[in-house]
Coordinates of C-alpha atoms in Angstrom, one line a residue:
Chain A
M1 CA 119.2 51.7 109.3
T2 CA 117.3 54.9 108.4
E3 CA 113.8 55.9 109.4
T4 CA 111.0 55.5 106.9
P5 CA 110.4 59.0 105.5
A6 CA 107.1 60.5 106.6
R7 CA 104.6 60.8 103.7
V8 CA 103.7 64.4 104.5
L9 CA 105.2 67.8 103.7
Q10 CA 108.0 68.4 106.2
P11 CA 107.7 71.7 108.0
D12 CA 111.3 72.5 107.1
T13 CA 110.3 71.9 103.4
S14 CA 113.2 69.5 103.1
N15 CA 111.2 67.0 101.0
I16 CA 109.7 69.5 98.6
V17 CA 111.2 69.9 95.1
R18 CA 110.4 73.4 93.8
L19 CA 109.0 73.8 90.3
K20 CA 111.6 75.1 87.8
H21 CA 110.9 78.0 85.5
P22 CA 113.5 77.6 82.7
G23 CA 111.5 79.9 80.4
R24 CA 111.7 82.8 82.8
V25 CA 115.5 82.4 83.1
I26 CA 116.0 82.3 79.3
V27 CA 113.8 85.3 78.5
G28 CA 115.3 87.2 81.4
L29 CA 118.8 86.7 80.1
L30 CA 117.8 87.7 76.6
C31 CA 116.2 90.9 77.9
A32 CA 119.3 91.7 80.0
L33 CA 121.5 91.2 77.0
A34 CA 119.4 93.5 74.8
L35 CA 119.1 96.2 77.4
G36 CA 122.8 95.9 78.3
G37 CA 123.7 96.2 74.6
F38 CA 121.5 99.3 74.2
A39 CA 122.9 100.9 77.3
Y40 CA 126.5 100.1 76.1
T41 CA 126.0 101.7 72.7
L42 CA 124.4 104.8 74.3
I43 CA 127.1 105.2 76.9
T44 CA 130.0 104.6 74.4
N45 CA 128.3 106.7 71.7
P46 CA 130.9 109.3 70.6
H47 CA 128.1 111.7 69.7
I48 CA 126.9 112.0 73.3
S49 CA 129.1 114.0 75.6
W50 CA 128.4 112.6 79.1
P51 CA 130.4 115.2 80.8
D52 CA 128.0 117.8 79.3
V53 CA 125.0 115.8 80.6
M54 CA 126.5 115.9 84.1
H55 CA 127.2 119.6 83.6
Y56 CA 123.7 120.6 82.5
L57 CA 122.0 118.3 85.1
V58 CA 122.8 120.8 87.8
F59 CA 123.1 123.9 85.5
P60 CA 121.3 126.9 87.2
K61 CA 119.0 127.5 84.3
I62 CA 117.9 123.9 84.3
L63 CA 117.3 123.9 88.0
D64 CA 115.3 127.1 87.7
G65 CA 113.3 125.3 85.0
V66 CA 112.7 122.3 87.3
L67 CA 111.3 124.7 90.0
V68 CA 109.0 126.4 87.5
T69 CA 107.8 123.0 86.2
I70 CA 106.9 121.9 89.8
W71 CA 105.3 125.2 90.6
L72 CA 103.3 125.3 87.4
S73 CA 102.1 121.7 87.9
L74 CA 101.0 122.4 91.4
I75 CA 99.2 125.6 90.6
S76 CA 97.5 124.2 87.5
T77 CA 96.4 121.0 89.3
V78 CA 95.0 122.9 92.3
V79 CA 93.3 125.5 90.2
G80 CA 92.1 122.9 87.7
L81 CA 90.8 120.6 90.5
S82 CA 88.9 123.6 91.9
I83 CA 87.4 124.2 88.5
G84 CA 86.6 120.5 88.2
V85 CA 84.8 120.4 91.6
I86 CA 82.6 123.4 90.6
L87 CA 81.9 121.9 87.2
A88 CA 81.0 118.5 88.7
V89 CA 78.6 120.1 91.2
M90 CA 77.1 122.1 88.4
K91 CA 76.7 119.0 86.2
L92 CA 75.0 117.1 89.0
S93 CA 72.8 119.9 90.2
S94 CA 69.1 120.0 89.3
N95 CA 69.5 123.4 87.7
P96 CA 69.3 122.9 83.9
L97 CA 71.3 126.1 83.2
A98 CA 74.2 125.0 85.4
Q99 CA 74.2 121.5 83.8
T100 CA 74.3 123.0 80.3
L101 CA 77.1 125.4 81.1
S102 CA 79.1 122.7 82.6
N103 CA 78.6 120.4 79.7
I104 CA 79.6 123.1 77.2
Y105 CA 82.8 123.8 79.1
I106 CA 83.7 120.2 79.3
W107 CA 82.9 119.7 75.7
F108 CA 85.0 122.7 74.6
F109 CA 88.1 122.1 76.7
R110 CA 88.2 118.3 76.1
G111 CA 87.5 118.9 72.4
T112 CA 90.5 121.1 71.6
P113 CA 94.2 120.2 72.0
V114 CA 95.9 121.7 75.0
L115 CA 98.7 122.8 72.8
V116 CA 96.2 124.9 70.7
Q117 CA 94.8 126.3 73.9
L118 CA 98.2 127.3 75.2
I119 CA 99.1 129.2 72.0
F120 CA 95.6 130.8 72.1
W121 CA 95.9 132.2 75.6
F122 CA 99.5 133.4 74.9
N123 CA 98.2 135.3 71.9
L124 CA 95.1 136.6 73.5
A125 CA 96.3 140.2 72.9
F126 CA 95.5 139.8 69.2
L127 CA 91.8 139.6 70.2
F128 CA 91.8 141.8 73.3
P129 CA 94.7 144.2 73.5
T130 CA 93.6 145.3 76.9
L131 CA 91.8 143.7 79.8
T132 CA 89.3 146.0 81.6
L133 CA 87.6 145.2 84.9
A134 CA 85.1 147.9 85.7
I135 CA 81.7 148.5 87.3
P136 CA 79.4 149.5 84.4
F137 CA 78.2 153.2 84.2
T138 CA 80.8 154.3 86.7
A139 CA 84.4 155.4 86.5
I140 CA 85.5 152.7 88.9
G141 CA 87.7 150.1 87.3
Y142 CA 91.1 149.1 86.1
Q143 CA 92.7 148.4 82.8
W144 CA 95.7 146.1 82.0
D145 CA 97.7 145.6 78.9
M146 CA 97.1 142.1 77.8
N147 CA 100.6 141.6 76.5
T148 CA 102.2 142.3 79.9
L149 CA 99.4 140.2 81.6
M150 CA 99.7 137.1 79.4
T151 CA 103.3 136.2 80.1
G152 CA 104.4 132.8 79.1
F153 CA 103.9 131.5 82.7
N154 CA 100.5 133.0 83.1
A155 CA 99.3 131.8 79.7
A156 CA 100.7 128.3 80.6
M157 CA 99.0 128.3 84.0
L158 CA 95.7 129.4 82.5
G159 CA 95.7 126.9 79.7
L160 CA 96.8 123.9 81.7
A161 CA 94.4 124.7 84.6
L162 CA 91.4 125.3 82.4
N163 CA 92.2 122.1 80.5
L164 CA 92.7 120.0 83.6
G165 CA 89.5 121.4 85.0
A166 CA 87.5 119.8 82.2
Y167 CA 89.0 116.3 82.8
A168 CA 88.9 116.7 86.6
A169 CA 85.2 117.5 86.4
E170 CA 84.4 114.0 85.1
T171 CA 86.6 112.4 87.8
V172 CA 85.0 114.4 90.6
R173 CA 81.6 113.7 89.2
A174 CA 82.3 110.0 89.3
G175 CA 83.6 110.4 92.8
I176 CA 80.5 112.2 94.0
Q177 CA 78.2 109.7 92.4
A178 CA 80.2 106.8 94.1
V179 CA 79.2 108.2 97.5
D180 CA 76.1 106.3 98.8
V181 CA 72.9 108.3 98.3
G182 CA 72.0 107.3 101.9
Q183 CA 74.8 109.6 103.2
S184 CA 73.1 112.6 101.5
E185 CA 69.7 111.5 102.9
A186 CA 71.1 111.1 106.4
A187 CA 72.6 114.6 106.1
S188 CA 69.3 116.0 104.9
S189 CA 67.4 114.3 107.7
I190 CA 69.4 116.3 110.3
G191 CA 68.5 119.5 108.6
M192 CA 71.6 120.2 106.4
T193 CA 71.1 122.3 103.3
P194 CA 72.3 121.0 99.9
A195 CA 75.5 123.1 100.3
Q196 CA 76.2 121.8 103.8
R197 CA 75.5 118.2 102.7
L198 CA 78.1 118.6 99.9
R199 CA 80.8 120.3 102.0
V200 CA 80.5 118.3 105.2
V201 CA 79.5 114.8 104.1
V202 CA 79.7 114.2 100.3
L203 CA 82.9 115.9 99.2
P204 CA 85.1 114.6 102.0
Q205 CA 84.1 111.1 101.0
A206 CA 84.3 111.7 97.3
G207 CA 87.8 113.1 97.9
R208 CA 89.0 109.8 99.1
I209 CA 87.6 108.1 96.0
I210 CA 89.1 110.5 93.5
L211 CA 92.6 110.7 95.2
P212 CA 94.2 108.0 93.0
P213 CA 93.0 109.4 89.6
I214 CA 93.8 113.0 90.7
G215 CA 97.3 111.9 91.7
N216 CA 97.5 110.4 88.3
E217 CA 96.4 113.7 86.7
F218 CA 99.2 115.5 88.6
I219 CA 101.9 113.1 87.5
S220 CA 100.6 113.5 84.0
M221 CA 100.6 117.3 84.4
L222 CA 104.3 117.3 85.3
K223 CA 105.1 116.0 81.8
T224 CA 102.3 118.0 80.1
T225 CA 104.0 121.2 81.3
S226 CA 106.7 120.5 78.8
L227 CA 104.2 121.7 76.1
V228 CA 104.5 125.2 77.4
Y229 CA 107.9 125.6 75.8
V230 CA 105.9 126.8 72.8
V231 CA 104.9 129.9 74.8
A232 CA 108.2 130.3 76.5
G233 CA 106.9 129.4 80.0
H234 CA 110.4 129.2 81.5
D235 CA 109.8 125.7 82.6
L236 CA 112.3 122.9 82.4
M237 CA 111.7 122.1 78.7
T238 CA 111.7 125.8 77.7
N239 CA 115.0 126.4 79.4
A240 CA 116.6 123.3 78.0
S241 CA 115.4 124.1 74.5
Q242 CA 116.9 127.6 74.8
I243 CA 120.2 126.1 75.7
Y244 CA 120.3 123.5 72.9
K245 CA 119.2 126.0 70.3
Q246 CA 122.4 127.9 71.2
N247 CA 124.9 125.0 71.5
S248 CA 123.2 122.2 69.5
K249 CA 123.7 119.7 72.3
I250 CA 120.2 118.5 71.7
M251 CA 120.6 114.8 72.8
E252 CA 122.5 115.8 76.0
L253 CA 119.9 118.2 77.1
L254 CA 117.0 115.9 76.2
I255 CA 118.7 113.3 78.5
V256 CA 119.0 115.9 81.2
V257 CA 115.4 116.9 80.9
S258 CA 114.3 113.2 80.9
I259 CA 116.2 112.5 84.0
W260 CA 114.6 115.4 85.8
Y261 CA 111.1 114.5 84.7
M262 CA 111.7 110.9 85.9
V263 CA 113.0 112.2 89.3
M264 CA 110.0 114.4 89.7
T265 CA 107.7 111.5 88.8
V266 CA 109.3 109.3 91.3
I267 CA 108.9 111.9 94.0
A268 CA 105.3 112.6 93.1
T269 CA 104.5 108.8 93.1
Y270 CA 106.0 108.5 96.5
F271 CA 103.8 111.3 97.9
Q272 CA 100.8 109.9 96.0
N273 CA 101.3 106.5 97.7
K274 CA 101.7 108.2 101.1
L275 CA 98.5 110.2 100.6
E276 CA 96.6 107.2 99.4
K277 CA 97.7 105.2 102.4
K278 CA 96.5 107.9 104.7
F279 CA 93.2 108.9 103.1
G280 CA 92.6 106.8 100.0
N281 CA 91.3 103.5 101.3
V282 CA 87.6 103.9 102.2
N283 CA 87.7 100.6 104.1
T284 CA 90.4 101.7 106.6
P285 CA 89.4 104.8 108.7
P286 CA 91.6 107.9 108.7
S287 CA 93.9 108.3 111.7
P288 CA 91.5 108.3 114.7
R289 CA 91.7 111.3 116.9
A290 CA 91.3 109.2 120.0
S291 CA 92.8 111.7 122.4
W292 CA 90.1 114.4 122.4
S293 CA 87.2 111.9 122.3
R294 CA 88.6 110.3 125.5
A295 CA 89.0 113.7 127.1
M296 CA 85.4 114.5 126.1
M297 CA 84.2 111.2 127.7
Q298 CA 85.7 112.1 131.0
S299 CA 84.4 115.7 131.1
A300 CA 81.0 114.6 129.9
Q301 CA 80.4 112.1 132.6
A302 CA 79.1 114.7 135.0
K303 CA 76.6 116.1 132.5
R304 CA 75.4 112.7 131.4
K305 CA 72.3 112.5 133.6
L306 CA 71.1 116.0 132.7
A307 CA 71.5 115.5 129.0
V308 CA 69.6 112.2 129.1
D309 CA 66.7 113.9 130.9
T310 CA 66.5 116.8 128.4
T311 CA 66.7 114.3 125.5
L312 CA 63.8 112.2 126.6
G313 CA 61.8 115.2 127.6
S314 CA 62.0 116.9 124.2
G315 CA 58.9 115.3 122.7
G316 CA 56.8 118.4 122.5
S317 CA 55.1 120.3 119.7
L318 CA 57.1 121.2 116.6
Chain B
M1 CA 47.9 118.0 93.7
T2 CA 44.6 116.3 93.7
N3 CA 41.9 115.7 96.3
M4 CA 42.7 119.0 97.9
Q5 CA 40.3 120.4 100.4
T6 CA 40.0 124.0 101.4
D7 CA 41.3 124.3 104.9
L8 CA 39.5 127.0 106.9
I9 CA 41.4 126.4 110.1
T10 CA 44.5 128.6 110.4
P11 CA 47.8 126.7 111.0
A12 CA 48.1 128.0 114.5
D13 CA 44.7 126.7 115.5
A14 CA 45.4 123.4 113.8
A15 CA 48.6 123.0 115.7
A16 CA 46.8 123.4 119.0
T17 CA 43.9 121.1 118.3
S18 CA 44.9 118.5 115.8
P19 CA 47.3 115.6 115.8
L20 CA 51.1 116.3 115.3
I21 CA 51.1 114.4 111.9
I22 CA 48.1 114.4 109.6
A23 CA 48.3 112.7 106.2
E24 CA 45.2 112.9 104.0
Q25 CA 44.8 110.9 100.8
V26 CA 48.5 110.7 100.0
Y27 CA 49.3 109.5 96.5
K28 CA 52.8 108.7 95.1
S29 CA 54.0 107.0 92.0
F30 CA 57.5 106.1 90.8
G31 CA 57.0 106.2 87.0
S32 CA 54.0 104.0 86.2
N33 CA 54.3 102.2 89.6
Q34 CA 51.8 103.6 92.0
V35 CA 53.3 103.1 95.5
L36 CA 50.9 105.2 97.7
A37 CA 47.2 105.1 96.7
G38 CA 45.5 107.4 99.1
I39 CA 46.9 106.9 102.6
D40 CA 45.2 108.5 105.5
F41 CA 47.2 108.6 108.7
E42 CA 47.4 110.5 112.0
V43 CA 49.8 110.6 114.8
A44 CA 49.2 112.4 118.1
A45 CA 52.0 114.1 120.1
G46 CA 53.6 111.5 122.3
E47 CA 52.2 108.6 120.3
V48 CA 54.3 105.6 119.3
A49 CA 52.8 104.7 115.9
V50 CA 53.9 101.3 114.5
V51 CA 53.5 100.7 110.8
I52 CA 53.7 97.2 109.4
G53 CA 53.0 95.7 106.0
P54 CA 54.5 93.4 103.4
S55 CA 57.6 94.6 101.4
G56 CA 56.5 96.8 98.5
S57 CA 53.4 97.9 100.4
G58 CA 54.6 101.5 100.4
K59 CA 55.2 101.8 104.1
S60 CA 58.8 103.0 103.8
T61 CA 58.0 105.4 101.0
F62 CA 55.2 106.9 103.1
L63 CA 57.6 107.3 106.0
R64 CA 60.1 109.1 103.7
C65 CA 57.2 111.4 102.6
L66 CA 56.7 112.5 106.2
N67 CA 60.3 113.7 106.2
A68 CA 60.0 115.2 102.7
L69 CA 62.7 112.9 101.4
E70 CA 60.1 112.0 98.8
T71 CA 57.6 114.5 97.3
I72 CA 54.0 113.5 97.1
D73 CA 51.9 113.5 93.9
G74 CA 48.6 114.2 95.6
G75 CA 47.0 114.6 98.9
R76 CA 48.3 116.6 101.8
I77 CA 50.7 116.0 104.7
R78 CA 50.9 118.3 107.7
V79 CA 53.3 118.1 110.5
G80 CA 52.8 120.4 113.5
G81 CA 50.1 122.2 111.6
S82 CA 52.2 123.2 108.6
D83 CA 52.2 121.6 105.2
V84 CA 55.2 119.4 104.1
G85 CA 56.9 120.6 100.9
Y86 CA 54.6 123.6 100.5
T87 CA 53.5 126.7 102.3
Y88 CA 49.7 127.0 102.2
R89 CA 48.6 130.6 101.7
D90 CA 45.6 132.2 99.9
N91 CA 44.3 128.8 98.6
K92 CA 47.6 128.1 96.9
F93 CA 50.5 125.8 97.8
Y94 CA 53.8 127.6 97.4
E95 CA 56.7 125.2 96.8
W96 CA 59.5 125.1 99.4
N97 CA 63.1 126.0 98.6
S98 CA 66.0 124.0 100.0
R99 CA 66.3 126.2 103.1
D100 CA 62.6 125.6 103.9
Y101 CA 63.2 121.8 103.6
A102 CA 66.3 122.0 105.8
R103 CA 64.5 124.0 108.5
F104 CA 61.5 121.6 108.5
R105 CA 63.7 118.5 108.8
L106 CA 65.4 120.0 111.9
G107 CA 62.4 119.0 113.9
I108 CA 62.2 115.5 112.6
G109 CA 64.7 112.8 113.3
M110 CA 65.1 109.8 110.9
V111 CA 66.7 106.4 111.4
F112 CA 67.5 104.4 108.3
Q113 CA 67.5 100.7 107.7
R114 CA 71.1 100.9 106.5
F115 CA 72.2 103.3 109.3
N116 CA 73.8 105.8 106.9
L117 CA 76.4 107.0 109.4
F118 CA 78.8 109.5 107.9
S119 CA 81.7 107.3 107.0
N120 CA 84.2 110.2 107.1
M121 CA 83.5 110.8 110.8
N122 CA 83.9 108.8 113.9
A123 CA 80.9 108.0 116.1
L124 CA 81.2 111.1 118.3
E125 CA 81.7 113.4 115.3
N126 CA 78.6 111.8 113.6
V127 CA 76.5 112.8 116.6
A128 CA 78.1 116.2 117.2
C129 CA 78.2 117.2 113.5
G130 CA 74.5 118.2 113.1
P131 CA 74.4 120.5 116.2
I132 CA 77.8 122.1 115.2
K133 CA 77.2 122.6 111.4
V134 CA 73.4 123.1 111.3
K135 CA 72.5 124.7 114.7
G136 CA 75.8 126.5 115.3
V137 CA 76.2 125.0 118.8
P138 CA 79.8 125.6 120.1
R139 CA 82.1 122.7 119.3
K140 CA 82.9 121.8 122.9
E141 CA 79.3 121.9 124.1
A142 CA 78.1 119.8 121.1
R143 CA 80.8 117.2 121.8
E144 CA 80.0 116.9 125.4
R145 CA 76.3 116.5 124.6
A146 CA 77.2 114.0 121.9
Q147 CA 79.2 112.0 124.4
A148 CA 76.2 112.0 126.8
L149 CA 74.0 110.8 124.0
L150 CA 76.4 108.0 123.1
E151 CA 76.4 107.0 126.8
M152 CA 72.7 107.0 126.7
V153 CA 72.7 104.4 123.9
G154 CA 75.3 102.4 125.6
L155 CA 78.3 103.4 123.5
G156 CA 80.1 105.8 125.7
T157 CA 83.5 104.2 125.1
H158 CA 83.1 103.9 121.3
G159 CA 83.1 107.6 120.4
H160 CA 86.5 107.4 118.6
K161 CA 85.5 104.5 116.4
F162 CA 84.6 104.9 112.8
P163 CA 81.4 103.4 111.4
N164 CA 83.2 100.5 109.8
Q165 CA 84.7 99.6 113.1
L166 CA 81.3 99.2 114.7
S167 CA 78.7 96.3 114.5
G168 CA 75.4 96.9 112.8
G169 CA 73.6 97.3 116.1
Q170 CA 76.2 99.7 117.4
Q171 CA 76.0 101.8 114.2
Q172 CA 72.2 101.9 114.5
R173 CA 72.5 103.1 118.1
V174 CA 74.9 105.9 117.0
A175 CA 72.4 106.8 114.2
I176 CA 69.7 107.1 116.8
A177 CA 72.0 109.3 119.0
R178 CA 72.8 111.4 115.9
S179 CA 69.1 112.1 115.3
L180 CA 68.5 112.8 119.0
A181 CA 71.3 115.4 119.0
M182 CA 69.1 117.6 116.9
E183 CA 66.4 117.5 119.6
P184 CA 63.6 116.5 117.2
S185 CA 59.9 116.6 118.1
V186 CA 59.2 113.4 116.1
M187 CA 61.4 110.4 115.3
L188 CA 60.9 108.3 112.2
F189 CA 62.3 104.8 112.1
D190 CA 62.6 103.1 108.7
E191 CA 62.9 99.4 109.4
P192 CA 65.7 100.1 112.0
T193 CA 66.4 96.4 112.8
S194 CA 65.9 94.8 109.3
G195 CA 69.5 95.2 108.4
L196 CA 70.8 93.6 111.6
D197 CA 72.0 90.2 112.6
P198 CA 69.3 88.6 114.8
E199 CA 71.4 88.8 118.0
L200 CA 71.9 92.6 117.6
V201 CA 68.2 93.5 117.2
D202 CA 67.4 93.7 120.9
E203 CA 70.1 96.3 121.7
V204 CA 68.5 98.7 119.2
L205 CA 64.9 97.9 120.3
E206 CA 65.9 98.6 123.9
V207 CA 67.1 102.1 123.0
M208 CA 63.8 102.7 121.1
K209 CA 61.8 101.5 124.0
T210 CA 63.6 103.9 126.3
L211 CA 62.7 106.7 123.9
A212 CA 59.1 105.6 123.7
L213 CA 58.8 105.5 127.5
G214 CA 60.4 109.0 127.6
G215 CA 57.4 110.4 125.7
M216 CA 59.0 110.8 122.2
T217 CA 56.6 110.9 119.3
M218 CA 57.6 108.0 117.1
V219 CA 56.6 106.5 113.8
V220 CA 58.2 103.1 113.4
V221 CA 58.1 101.1 110.2
T222 CA 59.1 97.6 111.3
H223 CA 58.6 93.9 111.2
E224 CA 59.0 93.6 115.0
I225 CA 55.5 92.7 116.1
G226 CA 56.8 92.2 119.6
F227 CA 57.9 95.8 119.8
A228 CA 54.5 97.0 118.5
R229 CA 52.7 94.9 121.2
E230 CA 55.0 96.1 124.0
V231 CA 55.4 99.8 123.4
G232 CA 53.1 100.8 120.4
D233 CA 50.2 103.1 121.0
S234 CA 48.8 102.3 117.6
L235 CA 49.4 99.7 114.9
T236 CA 48.7 100.5 111.2
F237 CA 48.7 97.7 108.6
V238 CA 49.6 99.1 105.1
D239 CA 49.1 97.1 101.9
G240 CA 48.9 98.1 98.3
G241 CA 49.6 101.7 99.2
V242 CA 46.6 102.1 101.4
V243 CA 45.9 101.7 105.2
V244 CA 44.1 98.4 105.5
E245 CA 43.6 98.5 109.3
K246 CA 44.6 100.7 112.2
G247 CA 44.0 100.2 115.9
D248 CA 45.3 99.3 119.3
P249 CA 48.3 97.0 118.7
R250 CA 47.2 94.3 121.1
T251 CA 43.7 94.2 119.5
V252 CA 45.0 94.2 116.0
I253 CA 47.5 91.5 116.6
S254 CA 45.2 89.2 118.6
N255 CA 42.0 89.9 116.6
P256 CA 42.7 91.4 113.1
Q257 CA 39.6 92.5 111.3
S258 CA 40.8 92.4 107.7
P259 CA 41.6 89.0 106.1
R260 CA 44.8 90.6 104.6
T261 CA 46.0 91.7 108.0
R262 CA 45.3 88.2 109.3
Q263 CA 47.2 86.6 106.5
F264 CA 50.2 89.0 106.9
L265 CA 50.3 88.5 110.7
S266 CA 50.1 84.7 110.4
K267 CA 53.4 84.9 108.3
V268 CA 55.4 87.2 110.6
L269 CA 54.2 86.0 114.0

């Protein structure tokens, strides 16, 4: 004789029949088949030499290119972000001249393709053969030859940074505007100037808001740097193209390049997630520095009474 | 600027003889909406002036004008004998630049309805930040003093917490400490307890009472009639952008002269 089964869900889930998802299984199998088939044809394709792929994956010239790409992306993003912050502050200022200049910059650099800008900077010597920095009406100054100044790398850095600046400006502006206006008012009320308000209160908070989109810009920048092969920027794509133009192993080198871009993206994504966990979420405070505040508490105990007295006694004339 | 009178008294004399805050015929509009329609108001040094009125009466806007967070369209506000927003010289009002505003606000503390603690700093940094960044007080000294102020408002052990880890009442007390850290001559309170859960109101009012008893000059916009009765030196009823009635809090509350004051008090008491 068995017990009557209880008419409730058993904690051990023994009397629950899970919902089946046959559709998922079928579509999944079809996808696996298609992908597997594609991978098979790629791997067994007689026109791709996999040993060459392995060879060029760690080829010194390719590794140099990877370093240049990372370096170029970092500099362009940092410089571009700085330009973006300045432009955003100009755009939000009450100064009509600053607003207009910022708008013109953003309009121009978002309005022209970055590829065109890169080629333009690289060929700047056609317009200005020399660059002269001098104090007017004096002999003090210095002159550079534009062709030696505008190397592939410098032209690439300039073009990418100026371009990113225009896009970052809009991101930073949105971030600043997302900071509650009460924060600025509170900063004003304790006597901060507009510049202090921005530096101490608004920008640190805006920074947390714009961290995800700026991370996105950086990841995008890693790939955008491949455009600089048109100005021979010695980045990953430039170096790969120079190799395949000599040995015609175009597919092999494109696979090598793709693998490296993917690796860089994975690493960048990892750091982006880490940064966002640390600073990005406005609802969780950044790591509290409890140690010094506790030390302050103890050392301040003695001075407590004195400070209270001076505080309450300060109601005098202005 | 309208309704301007030629002032023959030099600012130095004015500071010695007249109230700390003088507002004359203050007008202010937001677009077509006139918020202040000729407010006259005075606060003596050491006075606790409580301002009440229905929402939309202009009382908060007026308070923000005292701190130059809003500019006025007409009239004149003087704090400590000097004009707010302008420097009066040779019958002309010269507009302030941002440094003038910052220097002026140093002497005036403000506590907001929504606390407005800096969310990128913990409680102690919120209090210490003004003295460090604005006044150039050495870091260590500013933090010690901030800690003392936090202890004064009953939050000595909460210095390491960020604003979102504190209750509303705690945040407001930190905000008061932040203002006090600048050693202001006047403290403005803009509905400091309106954003709080009922059980947290008293802890903030207690701190304010301590300040009032300590001799701080305070202008308090509030709905807490009990606070006005207990520690207020004057009670001003504002409606429709003008002062309807002003007097001793106990007298105004028990025996309001204007029917509008009577009607308002009957709703909030």
